[in-house]
mmCIF file with all atom_site columns, C-alpha atoms in Angstrom:
data_model
loop_
_atom_site.group_PDB
_atom_site.id
_atom_site.type_symbol
_atom_site.label_atom_id
_atom_site.label_alt_id
_atom_site.label_comp_id
_atom_site.label_asym_id
_atom_site.label_entity_id
_atom_site.label_seq_id
_atom_site.pdbx_PDB_ins_code
_atom_site.Cartn_x
_atom_site.Cartn_y
_atom_site.Cartn_z
_atom_site.occupancy
_atom_site.B_iso_or_equiv
_atom_site.pdbx_formal_charge
_atom_site.auth_seq_id
_atom_site.auth_comp_id
_atom_site.auth_asym_id
_atom_site.auth_atom_id
_atom_site.pdbx_PDB_model_num
ATOM 1  C CA . GLN A 1 1  ? 87.238  83.741 90.150  1.00 52.00 ? 1  GLN A CA 1
ATOM 2  C CA . MET A 1 2  ? 89.926  85.156 92.457  1.00 59.00 ? 2  MET A CA 1
ATOM 3  C CA . ARG A 1 3  ? 87.696  88.119 93.355  1.00 62.00 ? 3  ARG A CA 1
ATOM 4  C CA . SER A 1 4  ? 84.966  85.664 94.246  1.00 65.00 ? 4  SER A CA 1
ATOM 5  C CA . HIS A 1 5  ? 87.307  83.785 96.625  1.00 59.00 ? 5  HIS A CA 1
ATOM 6  C CA . ILE A 1 6  ? 88.520  86.983 98.274  1.00 61.00 ? 6  ILE A CA 1
ATOM 7  C CA . LYS A 1 7  ? 84.959  88.240 98.754  1.00 64.00 ? 7  LYS A CA 1
ATOM 8  C CA . SER A 1 8  ? 83.964  84.862 100.191 1.00 64.00 ? 8  SER A CA 1
ATOM 9  C CA . ALA A 1 9  ? 86.870  84.958 102.669 1.00 59.00 ? 9  ALA A CA 1
ATOM 10 C CA . LYS A 1 10 ? 86.013  88.507 103.746 1.00 59.00 ? 10 LYS A CA 1
ATOM 11 C CA . ASP A 1 11 ? 82.347  87.590 104.133 1.00 60.00 ? 11 ASP A CA 1
ATOM 12 C CA . ARG A 1 12 ? 83.346  84.779 106.476 1.00 58.00 ? 12 ARG A CA 1
ATOM 13 C CA . ALA A 1 13 ? 85.609  87.225 108.380 1.00 55.00 ? 13 ALA A CA 1
ATOM 14 C CA . ASP A 1 14 ? 88.472  84.776 108.490 1.00 51.00 ? 14 ASP A CA 1
ATOM 15 C CA . ALA A 1 15 ? 90.836  86.268 105.919 1.00 45.00 ? 15 ALA A CA 1
ATOM 16 C CA . PHE A 1 16 ? 93.512  86.887 108.559 1.00 50.00 ? 16 PHE A CA 1
ATOM 17 C CA . ALA A 1 17 ? 92.421  84.416 111.257 1.00 52.00 ? 17 ALA A CA 1
ATOM 18 C CA . GLY A 1 18 ? 95.528  82.304 110.670 1.00 52.00 ? 18 GLY A CA 1
ATOM 19 C CA . VAL A 1 19 ? 97.871  85.069 111.820 1.00 52.00 ? 19 VAL A CA 1
ATOM 20 C CA . HIS A 1 20 ? 96.025  85.474 115.120 1.00 73.00 ? 20 HIS A CA 1
ATOM 21 C CA . ALA A 1 21 ? 95.946  81.707 115.623 1.00 76.00 ? 21 ALA A CA 1
ATOM 22 C CA . LEU A 1 22 ? 99.693  81.409 115.050 1.00 79.00 ? 22 LEU A CA 1
ATOM 23 C CA . ASN A 1 23 ? 100.422 84.174 117.564 1.00 82.00 ? 23 ASN A CA 1
ATOM 24 C CA . PHE A 1 24 ? 98.191  82.444 120.124 1.00 82.00 ? 24 PHE A CA 1
ATOM 25 C CA . LEU A 1 25 ? 99.928  79.086 119.580 1.00 84.00 ? 25 LEU A CA 1
ATOM 26 C CA . LYS A 1 26 ? 103.355 80.742 119.873 1.00 85.00 ? 26 LYS A CA 1
ATOM 27 C CA . GLU A 1 27 ? 102.369 82.275 123.225 1.00 86.00 ? 27 GLU A CA 1
ATOM 28 C CA . VAL A 1 28 ? 100.975 78.952 124.484 1.00 86.00 ? 28 VAL A CA 1
ATOM 29 C CA . SER A 1 29 ? 104.204 77.164 123.567 1.00 85.00 ? 29 SER A CA 1
ATOM 30 C CA . LYS A 1 30 ? 106.239 79.799 125.467 1.00 85.00 ? 30 LYS A CA 1
ATOM 31 C CA . LYS A 1 31 ? 104.122 79.585 128.623 1.00 83.00 ? 31 LYS A CA 1
ATOM 32 C CA . MET A 1 32 ? 103.374 75.868 128.933 1.00 80.00 ? 32 MET A CA 1
ATOM 33 C CA . ALA A 1 33 ? 105.496 73.660 131.139 1.00 71.00 ? 33 ALA A CA 1
ATOM 34 C CA . GLY A 1 34 ? 105.848 69.901 130.712 1.00 77.00 ? 34 GLY A CA 1
ATOM 35 C CA . GLY A 1 35 ? 103.178 67.354 131.504 1.00 82.00 ? 35 GLY A CA 1
ATOM 36 C CA . ILE A 1 36 ? 100.558 68.482 128.971 1.00 87.00 ? 36 ILE A CA 1
ATOM 37 C CA . VAL A 1 37 ? 100.295 67.372 125.346 1.00 87.00 ? 37 VAL A CA 1
ATOM 38 C CA . PHE A 1 38 ? 97.705  69.064 123.140 1.00 87.00 ? 38 PHE A CA 1
ATOM 39 C CA . SER A 1 39 ? 96.507  66.912 120.260 1.00 88.00 ? 39 SER A CA 1
ATOM 40 C CA . GLU A 1 40 ? 93.895  69.229 118.785 1.00 88.00 ? 40 GLU A CA 1
ATOM 41 C CA . VAL A 1 41 ? 93.464  73.010 118.851 1.00 88.00 ? 41 VAL A CA 1
ATOM 42 C CA . SER A 1 42 ? 90.535  74.897 117.366 1.00 87.00 ? 42 SER A CA 1
ATOM 43 C CA . ILE A 1 43 ? 90.521  78.703 117.320 1.00 85.00 ? 43 ILE A CA 1
ATOM 44 C CA . SER A 1 44 ? 87.562  80.774 116.174 1.00 82.00 ? 44 SER A CA 1
ATOM 45 C CA . ALA A 1 45 ? 87.034  84.535 116.331 1.00 76.00 ? 45 ALA A CA 1
ATOM 46 C CA . GLU A 1 46 ? 86.995  84.530 120.135 1.00 82.00 ? 46 GLU A CA 1
ATOM 47 C CA . THR A 1 47 ? 86.779  80.920 121.358 1.00 88.00 ? 47 THR A CA 1
ATOM 48 C CA . VAL A 1 48 ? 89.586  78.403 121.770 1.00 90.00 ? 48 VAL A CA 1
ATOM 49 C CA . THR A 1 49 ? 89.075  74.664 122.240 1.00 92.00 ? 49 THR A CA 1
ATOM 50 C CA . MET A 1 50 ? 92.105  72.534 123.053 1.00 91.00 ? 50 MET A CA 1
ATOM 51 C CA . LYS A 1 51 ? 92.035  68.756 123.459 1.00 93.00 ? 51 LYS A CA 1
ATOM 52 C CA . GLY A 1 52 ? 94.920  66.993 125.083 1.00 91.00 ? 52 GLY A CA 1
ATOM 53 C CA . GLU A 1 53 ? 96.234  64.600 127.674 1.00 92.00 ? 53 GLU A CA 1
ATOM 54 C CA . THR A 1 54 ? 98.118  64.891 130.912 1.00 91.00 ? 54 THR A CA 1
ATOM 55 C CA . ALA A 1 55 ? 99.827  62.527 133.313 1.00 88.00 ? 55 ALA A CA 1
ATOM 56 C CA . SER A 1 56 ? 98.520  64.387 136.374 1.00 87.00 ? 56 SER A CA 1
ATOM 57 C CA . MET A 1 57 ? 95.677  66.649 137.379 1.00 88.00 ? 57 MET A CA 1
ATOM 58 C CA . GLU A 1 58 ? 98.263  68.914 139.010 1.00 89.00 ? 58 GLU A CA 1
ATOM 59 C CA . SER A 1 59 ? 99.781  69.633 135.569 1.00 89.00 ? 59 SER A CA 1
ATOM 60 C CA . LEU A 1 60 ? 96.327  70.390 134.193 1.00 89.00 ? 60 LEU A CA 1
ATOM 61 C CA . CYS A 1 61 ? 95.558  72.826 137.010 1.00 90.00 ? 61 CYS A CA 1
ATOM 62 C CA . LYS A 1 62 ? 98.910  74.580 136.447 1.00 90.00 ? 62 LYS A CA 1
ATOM 63 C CA . ALA A 1 63 ? 98.203  74.796 132.714 1.00 89.00 ? 63 ALA A CA 1
ATOM 64 C CA . LYS A 1 64 ? 94.798  76.334 133.377 1.00 91.00 ? 64 LYS A CA 1
ATOM 65 C CA . GLU A 1 65 ? 96.376  78.907 135.694 1.00 91.00 ? 65 GLU A CA 1
ATOM 66 C CA . THR A 1 66 ? 99.109  79.680 133.147 1.00 90.00 ? 66 THR A CA 1
ATOM 67 C CA . LEU A 1 67 ? 96.602  80.175 130.322 1.00 90.00 ? 67 LEU A CA 1
ATOM 68 C CA . THR A 1 68 ? 94.633  82.819 132.258 1.00 92.00 ? 68 THR A CA 1
ATOM 69 C CA . SER A 1 69 ? 96.899  85.470 130.736 1.00 89.00 ? 69 SER A CA 1
ATOM 70 C CA . LEU A 1 70 ? 95.695  84.441 127.248 1.00 89.00 ? 70 LEU A CA 1
ATOM 71 C CA . LEU A 1 71 ? 92.162  83.166 127.894 1.00 91.00 ? 71 LEU A CA 1
ATOM 72 C CA . LYS A 1 72 ? 89.211  84.047 130.098 1.00 92.00 ? 72 LYS A CA 1
ATOM 73 C CA . GLU A 1 73 ? 86.330  81.863 131.254 1.00 94.00 ? 73 GLU A CA 1
ATOM 74 C CA . ILE A 1 74 ? 88.496  78.730 131.045 1.00 94.00 ? 74 ILE A CA 1
ATOM 75 C CA . LYS A 1 75 ? 86.609  75.471 131.488 1.00 95.00 ? 75 LYS A CA 1
ATOM 76 C CA . ILE A 1 76 ? 87.910  71.918 131.604 1.00 93.00 ? 76 ILE A CA 1
ATOM 77 C CA . SER A 1 77 ? 85.548  69.177 130.475 1.00 93.00 ? 77 SER A CA 1
ATOM 78 C CA . ASP A 1 78 ? 85.389  65.687 128.983 1.00 92.00 ? 78 ASP A CA 1
ATOM 79 C CA . LEU A 1 79 ? 87.806  64.251 131.553 1.00 91.00 ? 79 LEU A CA 1
ATOM 80 C CA . LYS A 1 80 ? 88.466  60.572 130.774 1.00 91.00 ? 80 LYS A CA 1
ATOM 81 C CA . ASN A 1 81 ? 91.172  58.055 131.604 1.00 90.00 ? 81 ASN A CA 1
ATOM 82 C CA . SER A 1 82 ? 93.088  56.707 128.624 1.00 86.00 ? 82 SER A CA 1
ATOM 83 C CA . VAL A 1 83 ? 94.414  53.176 128.149 1.00 85.00 ? 83 VAL A CA 1
ATOM 84 C CA . GLU A 1 84 ? 97.940  54.445 128.918 1.00 86.00 ? 84 GLU A CA 1
ATOM 85 C CA . GLY A 1 85 ? 96.808  55.711 132.333 1.00 86.00 ? 85 GLY A CA 1
ATOM 86 C CA . LYS A 1 86 ? 96.782  59.372 131.358 1.00 89.00 ? 86 LYS A CA 1
ATOM 87 C CA . THR A 1 87 ? 93.864  61.782 131.630 1.00 91.00 ? 87 THR A CA 1
ATOM 88 C CA . VAL A 1 88 ? 92.323  63.043 128.396 1.00 93.00 ? 88 VAL A CA 1
ATOM 89 C CA . PHE A 1 89 ? 90.578  66.434 128.595 1.00 94.00 ? 89 PHE A CA 1
ATOM 90 C CA . THR A 1 90 ? 89.052  69.328 126.676 1.00 95.00 ? 90 THR A CA 1
ATOM 91 C CA . LEU A 1 91 ? 89.923  72.892 127.665 1.00 94.00 ? 91 LEU A CA 1
ATOM 92 C CA . THR A 1 92 ? 87.845  75.796 126.353 1.00 94.00 ? 92 THR A CA 1
ATOM 93 C CA . GLY A 1 93 ? 88.118  79.517 126.868 1.00 93.00 ? 93 GLY A CA 1
ATOM 94 C CA . ARG A 1 94 ? 87.541  82.903 125.317 1.00 91.00 ? 94 ARG A CA 1
ATOM 95 C CA . LEU A 1 95 ? 90.453  84.892 123.923 1.00 87.00 ? 95 LEU A CA 1
ATOM 96 C CA . ARG A 1 96 ? 91.491  87.951 125.870 1.00 84.00 ? 96 ARG A CA 1
ATOM 97 C CA . ALA A 1 97 ? 91.653  91.151 123.854 1.00 74.00 ? 97 ALA A CA 1
ATOM 98 C CA . SER A 1 98 ? 95.249  91.930 122.963 1.00 59.00 ? 98 SER A CA 1
#
């Protein structure tokens, strides 16, 4: 049964995806300044989707600029105002080769 699980993980090519994801999250936490709170992060083989909220569009623009060292083709979408007066957003990008 264990061999079956290992083969299944290798077939899906995500046996070591967690290690890469943790390194990415560590780098994001080092680079990000205040003003942005990410509530959901999804990392696939080469695409990252991060949902969050910000108090100002200026903070969001700075975050996008900061993340260019980790991601390419960064797009911000799903901009909405929350009940608390903050802006909710989705940021997507492709991982840069390390």
